Amino acid sequence: MKKVGIIGVGEYLPKKVLTNADLEKMVDTSDEWITTRTGIKQRRMVGRGEATSDLAIKAAKRAIAETSIKPEELDLIIVATITPDMAFPSVACLLQNALHAKHAISFDISAACAGFVYAIAVAQQFIARGGCRNALVVGAEVLSSITDWKDRNTCVLFGDGAGAAVLAEAKSGGILSTYLGSDGSKADLLRLPGGGSRHPATQATIKKRLHFIKMQGNELFKLAVTTMANAAQQALKRAGMECKDIDMVIPHQANMRIILAMAKKLGLAKEKIYFNIAKYGNMSSASTATALCEAVKEGRIKKGDVVLLDAFGSGLVWGACVIRW
Ligand code: COA
């Protein structure tokens, strides 16, 4: 099996900023509540007419520009998203067309907030087994399109953005292990009930607000902490490593308190964790993708460092990945 590494990263955040002060004018909430309960200070929002593929294209171009690979040389494009431009075709196909990556296999992955880690694990398999030479993996979301702006329990949490990574054969290091899991018995805890084949869009589904995120935050909070801690341990075990060997953790950014509680369970110092939740909120698959990109660009991840990606989301799904940078 070939070794697989990440050779380029890129991100794109839409320009519009929605602050906690802005939300105070929309629902019964406060900057103090949002900051202390979640760690979020602001989030980015798409402009009118801007969709998930628009963000994905910009992030992907930046990641590709960091490599010597031309778009027409891409063999595989995977987009992790739960907010595609439309039910079909996939965002990956729209991206393939925009990039003129005419030789790439293209498909989307639906694994919510763990989507970017799932996509990396799948792309790794394609390259390691020799089926593809390289892959473009993107986490892109426009969560503002499925956010209920009248529900203070959820509307303060989410944001829009995209992050991308290019994977290719590595001479040394690269992805050392992956660990993925799921538990569909808890699917009800976080879902978008309307607009699918169960509840196709009708005036009644719109009236019942079924086209917006429904979440049981309390339950998820506890599960997120234990599941992410366990996923980290399992991925490290598969890599033959321990927590002390990690240089930088890129966790999913759902709640600052979830990340800190997970770190406490693992005995991880805060300095070894990358946070971008204050700036962007929870962007589902785009959270880990943009956090990885920013950590690299800011020099927080250097060549030879051991990086842990760790994510958890609706499904339930989870995934962790250990990479020697
Ligand atoms: N502003 C002010 N008050 C709010 C509020 C807001 N935006 N949202 C909720 N509240 C209130 C609730 O109504 C509740 O009031 P009550 O006690 O009078 O009923 C109180 O704050 C506490 O609500 P609770 O849901 O227990 O808060 P919490 O500490 O659990 O924080 C979340 C809520 C959503 C921030 C937290 O549960 C969370 O982050 N959950 C996990 C999210 C997650 O992991 N998602 C999946 C992975 S992507």
Short mmCIF file of C-alpha atoms and ligand atoms in Angstrom, two decimals:
data_model
loop_
_atom_site.label_atom_id
_atom_site.label_comp_id
_atom_site.label_asym_id
_atom_site.label_seq_id
_atom_site.Cartn_x
_atom_site.Cartn_y
_atom_site.Cartn_z
CA MET A 1 0.00 0.00 0.00
CA LYS A 2 1.28 3.44 -0.91
CA LYS A 3 1.80 6.17 1.69
CA VAL A 4 -0.57 9.12 1.26
CA GLY A 5 -0.03 12.70 2.41
CA ILE A 6 -1.63 16.13 2.19
CA ILE A 7 0.35 18.33 -0.22
CA GLY A 8 -1.80 21.49 -0.34
CA VAL A 9 -4.55 23.19 1.67
CA GLY A 10 -6.85 26.13 0.98
CA GLU A 11 -9.90 27.82 2.49
CA TYR A 12 -12.56 30.32 1.63
CA LEU A 13 -14.79 32.19 4.07
CA PRO A 14 -17.56 34.43 2.75
CA LYS A 15 -17.06 38.09 3.55
CA LYS A 16 -20.25 38.89 5.46
CA VAL A 17 -19.79 38.72 9.26
CA LEU A 18 -22.70 38.09 11.64
CA THR A 19 -21.73 39.00 15.21
CA ASN A 20 -23.32 38.03 18.50
CA ALA A 21 -24.49 41.65 18.75
CA ASP A 22 -26.32 41.19 15.41
CA LEU A 23 -28.02 38.05 16.80
CA GLU A 24 -29.12 39.94 19.91
CA LYS A 25 -31.34 41.97 17.56
CA MET A 26 -32.82 38.84 15.95
CA VAL A 27 -33.60 36.46 18.87
CA ASP A 28 -33.74 36.54 22.68
CA THR A 29 -30.03 35.94 23.33
CA SER A 30 -26.91 37.78 24.47
CA ASP A 31 -23.25 37.99 23.58
CA GLU A 32 -22.50 36.86 27.14
CA TRP A 33 -24.63 33.67 26.81
CA ILE A 34 -23.24 32.72 23.40
CA THR A 35 -19.62 33.41 24.38
CA THR A 36 -19.66 31.55 27.69
CA ARG A 37 -21.77 28.59 26.49
CA THR A 38 -20.16 28.07 23.08
CA GLY A 39 -17.01 30.20 22.60
CA ILE A 40 -18.50 31.73 19.43
CA LYS A 41 -18.15 35.50 18.85
CA GLN A 42 -19.08 35.74 15.18
CA ARG A 43 -19.70 33.65 12.07
CA ARG A 44 -19.52 34.16 8.29
CA MET A 45 -22.58 34.22 6.03
CA VAL A 46 -22.83 33.83 2.26
CA GLY A 47 -24.02 36.74 0.16
CA ARG A 48 -27.23 36.65 -1.86
CA GLY A 49 -27.05 33.96 -4.54
CA GLU A 50 -23.84 32.41 -3.17
CA ALA A 51 -24.04 28.60 -2.79
CA THR A 52 -21.90 25.79 -1.41
CA SER A 53 -20.16 25.07 -4.74
CA ASP A 54 -19.10 28.74 -4.99
CA LEU A 55 -17.26 28.42 -1.67
CA ALA A 56 -15.88 24.99 -2.59
CA ILE A 57 -14.46 26.26 -5.90
CA LYS A 58 -12.56 29.10 -4.22
CA ALA A 59 -11.12 26.89 -1.45
CA ALA A 60 -10.21 24.16 -3.97
CA LYS A 61 -8.38 26.57 -6.30
CA ARG A 62 -6.29 27.82 -3.38
CA ALA A 63 -5.37 24.27 -2.31
CA ILE A 64 -4.49 23.20 -5.87
CA ALA A 65 -2.36 26.34 -6.36
CA GLU A 66 -0.13 25.13 -3.51
CA THR A 67 0.77 22.00 -5.48
CA SER A 68 2.31 21.28 -8.87
CA ILE A 69 -0.84 19.38 -9.89
CA LYS A 70 -2.98 20.91 -12.65
CA PRO A 71 -6.78 20.55 -12.35
CA GLU A 72 -6.85 18.32 -15.46
CA GLU A 73 -4.46 15.96 -13.66
CA LEU A 74 -6.83 15.40 -10.71
CA ASP A 75 -8.02 11.80 -10.47
CA LEU A 76 -10.61 12.16 -7.70
CA ILE A 77 -12.79 14.90 -6.21
CA ILE A 78 -14.73 14.29 -2.98
CA VAL A 79 -16.88 17.00 -1.43
CA ALA A 80 -18.15 16.50 2.11
CA THR A 81 -21.33 18.50 2.57
CA ILE A 82 -24.83 18.38 4.06
CA THR A 83 -25.85 21.60 2.29
CA PRO A 84 -25.35 20.84 -1.42
CA ASP A 85 -26.46 23.44 -3.99
CA MET A 86 -29.31 21.01 -4.81
CA ALA A 87 -30.16 17.36 -4.13
CA PHE A 88 -28.42 16.37 -7.36
CA PRO A 89 -26.09 16.63 -9.20
CA SER A 90 -23.41 16.51 -6.53
CA VAL A 91 -21.36 19.54 -5.53
CA ALA A 92 -18.31 17.48 -6.53
CA CYS A 93 -19.55 17.37 -10.15
CA LEU A 94 -20.21 21.12 -10.16
CA LEU A 95 -16.70 21.61 -8.80
CA GLN A 96 -15.19 19.26 -11.37
CA ASN A 97 -16.77 21.29 -14.16
CA ALA A 98 -15.68 24.64 -12.72
CA LEU A 99 -12.09 23.41 -12.35
CA HIS A 100 -12.05 21.71 -15.81
CA ALA A 101 -10.85 18.61 -13.94
CA LYS A 102 -12.24 16.43 -16.71
CA HIS A 103 -10.43 13.21 -15.73
CA ALA A 104 -11.60 13.18 -12.09
CA ILE A 105 -14.08 10.75 -10.53
CA SER A 106 -16.42 13.01 -8.52
CA PHE A 107 -18.86 12.39 -5.70
CA ASP A 108 -20.18 13.87 -2.45
CA ILE A 109 -20.05 12.33 1.02
CA SER A 110 -22.80 12.91 3.57
CA ALA A 111 -21.18 12.53 6.97
CA ALA A 112 -22.15 15.87 8.51
CA CYS A 113 -19.51 17.38 10.79
CA ALA A 114 -17.23 14.34 10.37
CA GLY A 115 -17.48 14.65 6.57
CA PHE A 116 -14.00 16.07 5.94
CA VAL A 117 -12.35 13.29 7.97
CA TYR A 118 -14.52 10.67 6.23
CA ALA A 119 -13.56 12.11 2.84
CA ILE A 120 -9.85 12.06 3.69
CA ALA A 121 -10.12 8.41 4.77
CA VAL A 122 -11.90 7.45 1.53
CA ALA A 123 -9.47 9.39 -0.68
CA GLN A 124 -6.55 7.76 1.13
CA GLN A 125 -7.88 4.32 0.20
CA PHE A 126 -8.16 5.23 -3.49
CA ILE A 127 -4.57 6.50 -3.60
CA ALA A 128 -3.01 3.87 -1.32
CA ARG A 129 -4.40 1.04 -3.47
CA GLY A 130 -3.19 2.65 -6.69
CA GLY A 131 -6.61 3.45 -8.18
CA CYS A 132 -5.88 7.19 -8.19
CA ARG A 133 -2.66 9.22 -8.13
CA ASN A 134 -4.18 12.14 -6.26
CA ALA A 135 -7.41 13.53 -4.80
CA LEU A 136 -9.02 16.85 -4.02
CA VAL A 137 -11.03 16.70 -0.78
CA VAL A 138 -13.32 19.58 0.20
CA GLY A 139 -15.49 20.34 3.23
CA ALA A 140 -17.99 23.04 2.22
CA GLU A 141 -21.21 24.23 3.84
CA VAL A 142 -23.83 26.94 3.66
CA LEU A 143 -25.46 26.12 6.99
CA SER A 144 -27.20 29.51 6.99
CA SER A 145 -29.53 28.03 4.35
CA ILE A 146 -30.90 25.43 6.82
CA THR A 147 -30.70 27.50 10.01
CA ASP A 148 -33.93 28.51 11.75
CA TRP A 149 -33.33 32.19 12.43
CA LYS A 150 -36.20 32.15 14.93
CA ASP A 151 -34.72 29.35 17.08
CA ARG A 152 -32.21 30.75 19.57
CA ASN A 153 -31.16 27.21 20.56
CA THR A 154 -29.55 26.65 17.17
CA CYS A 155 -29.23 29.88 15.16
CA VAL A 156 -26.34 31.20 17.25
CA LEU A 157 -24.20 28.14 16.49
CA PHE A 158 -23.69 27.84 12.75
CA GLY A 159 -21.73 29.53 9.96
CA ASP A 160 -20.74 29.16 6.29
CA GLY A 161 -17.34 28.33 4.80
CA ALA A 162 -15.15 25.89 2.91
CA GLY A 163 -11.76 24.23 3.27
CA ALA A 164 -9.89 21.97 0.86
CA ALA A 165 -6.91 19.62 0.79
CA VAL A 166 -5.03 17.92 -2.04
CA LEU A 167 -3.81 14.40 -1.29
CA ALA A 168 -1.14 12.48 -3.17
CA GLU A 169 1.41 9.72 -2.71
CA ALA A 170 3.92 10.63 0.02
CA LYS A 171 7.57 9.53 0.12
CA SER A 172 7.51 9.41 3.91
CA GLY A 173 5.07 10.16 6.74
CA GLY A 174 1.61 11.13 5.54
CA ILE A 175 -1.57 9.57 6.91
CA LEU A 176 -0.55 7.12 9.63
CA SER A 177 -4.03 5.93 10.64
CA THR A 178 -7.74 6.60 10.31
CA TYR A 179 -10.62 5.56 12.55
CA LEU A 180 -14.27 6.02 11.48
CA GLY A 181 -17.53 5.06 13.18
CA SER A 182 -21.28 5.61 13.18
CA ASP A 183 -24.40 5.02 15.31
CA GLY A 184 -27.68 5.47 13.44
CA SER A 185 -29.73 4.69 16.56
CA LYS A 186 -29.17 8.31 17.62
CA ALA A 187 -30.12 9.85 14.28
CA ASP A 188 -32.95 11.87 15.85
CA LEU A 189 -30.60 14.01 17.93
CA LEU A 190 -29.57 16.22 15.01
CA ARG A 191 -31.41 16.29 11.70
CA LEU A 192 -33.02 18.21 8.88
CA PRO A 193 -36.43 16.49 8.57
CA GLY A 194 -37.91 18.29 5.55
CA GLY A 195 -37.12 18.28 1.85
CA GLY A 196 -36.19 14.61 1.46
CA SER A 197 -38.36 11.65 0.39
CA ARG A 198 -39.81 11.28 3.94
CA HIS A 199 -41.21 14.82 4.01
CA PRO A 200 -41.04 16.30 0.50
CA ALA A 201 -41.42 20.08 0.45
CA THR A 202 -45.05 21.17 0.76
CA GLN A 203 -46.73 24.22 2.24
CA ALA A 204 -47.35 22.10 5.38
CA THR A 205 -43.65 21.18 5.82
CA ILE A 206 -42.70 24.82 5.41
CA LYS A 207 -45.29 25.89 7.96
CA LYS A 208 -43.95 23.29 10.43
CA ARG A 209 -40.42 24.63 9.83
CA LEU A 210 -39.21 21.14 8.85
CA HIS A 211 -36.60 22.57 6.48
CA PHE A 212 -34.45 23.78 9.35
CA ILE A 213 -31.95 22.06 11.66
CA LYS A 214 -33.52 20.28 14.68
CA MET A 215 -31.08 19.54 17.49
CA GLN A 216 -31.04 18.15 21.02
CA GLY A 217 -27.92 20.02 22.10
CA ASN A 218 -27.62 18.71 25.64
CA GLU A 219 -27.58 15.04 24.66
CA LEU A 220 -25.17 15.68 21.81
CA PHE A 221 -22.80 17.60 24.03
CA LYS A 222 -22.07 14.61 26.27
CA LEU A 223 -21.80 12.19 23.34
CA ALA A 224 -19.49 14.53 21.44
CA VAL A 225 -17.01 14.69 24.34
CA THR A 226 -16.77 10.93 24.95
CA THR A 227 -16.93 9.93 21.29
CA MET A 228 -14.25 12.38 20.12
CA ALA A 229 -11.96 11.38 22.98
CA ASN A 230 -12.43 7.70 22.14
CA ALA A 231 -11.92 8.28 18.39
CA ALA A 232 -8.65 10.08 19.12
CA GLN A 233 -7.45 7.20 21.28
CA GLN A 234 -8.39 4.59 18.67
CA ALA A 235 -6.67 6.45 15.83
CA LEU A 236 -3.56 6.95 17.95
CA LYS A 237 -3.52 3.25 18.88
CA ARG A 238 -3.70 2.30 15.20
CA ALA A 239 -0.75 4.64 14.53
CA GLY A 240 1.21 3.09 17.41
CA MET A 241 1.23 6.42 19.23
CA GLU A 242 0.06 8.07 22.43
CA CYS A 243 -1.44 11.49 23.21
CA LYS A 244 1.97 12.84 24.20
CA ASP A 245 3.17 12.24 20.62
CA ILE A 246 0.65 14.71 19.14
CA ASP A 247 1.91 18.17 18.13
CA MET A 248 -1.41 19.65 16.98
CA VAL A 249 -5.06 18.62 17.28
CA ILE A 250 -7.57 19.88 14.72
CA PRO A 251 -10.93 19.12 16.33
CA HIS A 252 -14.40 19.72 14.95
CA GLN A 253 -15.51 23.15 16.20
CA ALA A 254 -19.05 22.66 17.57
CA ASN A 255 -18.54 24.13 21.01
CA MET A 256 -15.43 25.40 22.82
CA ARG A 257 -16.53 23.56 25.98
CA ILE A 258 -16.81 20.25 24.07
CA ILE A 259 -13.25 20.63 22.79
CA LEU A 260 -11.86 21.55 26.22
CA ALA A 261 -13.70 18.67 27.94
CA MET A 262 -12.37 16.25 25.33
CA ALA A 263 -8.85 17.63 25.82
CA LYS A 264 -9.17 17.17 29.58
CA LYS A 265 -10.19 13.53 29.09
CA LEU A 266 -7.16 12.96 26.87
CA GLY A 267 -4.76 14.98 29.06
CA LEU A 268 -4.03 17.33 26.15
CA ALA A 269 -2.68 20.86 26.71
CA LYS A 270 -4.80 23.69 25.25
CA GLU A 271 -1.72 24.95 23.37
CA LYS A 272 -1.79 21.79 21.27
CA ILE A 273 -5.31 22.46 20.00
CA TYR A 274 -6.28 24.70 17.10
CA PHE A 275 -9.45 26.78 17.58
CA ASN A 276 -11.31 28.83 14.99
CA ILE A 277 -14.78 28.54 16.55
CA ALA A 278 -14.75 32.12 17.89
CA LYS A 279 -14.43 33.52 14.35
CA TYR A 280 -16.61 31.10 12.38
CA GLY A 281 -18.91 29.08 14.67
CA ASN A 282 -19.75 25.51 13.65
CA MET A 283 -19.39 25.05 9.87
CA SER A 284 -19.92 21.27 9.94
CA SER A 285 -17.52 19.57 7.46
CA ALA A 286 -15.86 22.94 6.73
CA SER A 287 -14.77 23.41 10.36
CA THR A 288 -11.99 20.81 10.42
CA ALA A 289 -11.07 21.66 6.82
CA THR A 290 -10.58 25.39 7.46
CA ALA A 291 -8.94 24.80 10.86
CA LEU A 292 -6.35 22.51 9.25
CA CYS A 293 -5.67 25.07 6.55
CA GLU A 294 -5.30 27.97 9.00
CA ALA A 295 -3.06 25.98 11.34
CA VAL A 296 -0.72 25.24 8.42
CA LYS A 297 -0.76 28.83 7.11
CA GLU A 298 -0.06 30.24 10.59
CA GLY A 299 2.93 27.92 11.05
CA ARG A 300 1.26 26.04 13.91
CA ILE A 301 1.85 22.83 11.92
CA LYS A 302 5.38 22.26 10.65
CA LYS A 303 7.02 19.54 8.59
CA GLY A 304 7.42 16.38 10.66
CA ASP A 305 4.69 17.32 13.18
CA VAL A 306 2.10 14.74 14.22
CA VAL A 307 -1.39 16.11 13.56
CA LEU A 308 -4.67 14.63 14.80
CA LEU A 309 -7.96 15.42 13.03
CA ASP A 310 -10.97 14.54 15.20
CA ALA A 311 -14.64 15.11 14.35
CA PHE A 312 -18.17 14.14 15.40
CA GLY A 313 -21.60 14.93 13.97
CA SER A 314 -25.14 14.04 12.95
CA GLY A 315 -25.73 10.40 12.09
CA LEU A 316 -24.20 9.94 14.50
CA VAL A 317 -20.82 9.76 12.80
CA TRP A 318 -17.27 10.26 13.98
CA GLY A 319 -13.77 10.05 12.61
CA ALA A 320 -10.16 10.66 13.61
CA CYS A 321 -7.01 10.65 11.55
CA VAL A 322 -3.32 10.80 12.52
CA ILE A 323 -0.99 12.47 10.01
CA ARG A 324 2.77 12.95 10.02
CA TRP A 325 3.03 16.34 8.26
N1 COA B 1 -29.39 32.49 24.24
C1 COA B 1 -29.84 32.51 25.51
N2 COA B 1 -30.34 31.41 26.12
C2 COA B 1 -30.35 30.27 25.41
C3 COA B 1 -29.89 30.19 24.09
C4 COA B 1 -29.40 31.37 23.50
N3 COA B 1 -28.94 31.39 22.24
N4 COA B 1 -30.02 28.91 23.66
C5 COA B 1 -30.55 28.21 24.67
N5 COA B 1 -30.75 29.02 25.73
C6 COA B 1 -31.32 28.69 27.03
C7 COA B 1 -32.23 27.49 26.97
O1 COA B 1 -33.51 27.88 26.57
C8 COA B 1 -32.19 27.02 28.39
O2 COA B 1 -33.06 27.82 29.16
P1 COA B 1 -33.95 27.15 30.32
O3 COA B 1 -32.95 26.60 31.30
O4 COA B 1 -34.72 28.31 30.81
O5 COA B 1 -34.75 26.10 29.63
C9 COA B 1 -30.76 27.34 28.83
O6 COA B 1 -30.26 28.32 27.91
C10 COA B 1 -29.83 26.15 28.83
O7 COA B 1 -30.01 25.45 27.63
P2 COA B 1 -29.14 24.19 27.31
O8 COA B 1 -29.55 23.63 26.00
O9 COA B 1 -29.12 23.27 28.48
O10 COA B 1 -27.70 24.87 27.17
P3 COA B 1 -26.32 24.18 27.02
O11 COA B 1 -25.39 24.63 28.04
O12 COA B 1 -26.43 22.69 26.77
O13 COA B 1 -25.81 24.81 25.63
C11 COA B 1 -25.60 24.19 23.32
C12 COA B 1 -26.54 24.59 24.45
C13 COA B 1 -26.39 23.93 22.07
C14 COA B 1 -24.63 25.33 23.10
C15 COA B 1 -24.82 22.92 23.75
O14 COA B 1 -25.71 21.96 24.23
C16 COA B 1 -24.04 22.30 22.61
O15 COA B 1 -23.07 22.85 22.13
N6 COA B 1 -24.42 21.09 22.21
C17 COA B 1 -23.70 20.29 21.25
C18 COA B 1 -23.80 20.76 19.87
C19 COA B 1 -23.17 19.73 19.01
O16 COA B 1 -22.26 19.06 19.42
N7 COA B 1 -23.69 19.54 17.84
C20 COA B 1 -23.36 18.34 17.11
C21 COA B 1 -22.07 18.28 16.53
S1 COA B 1 -22.01 19.30 15.15
#
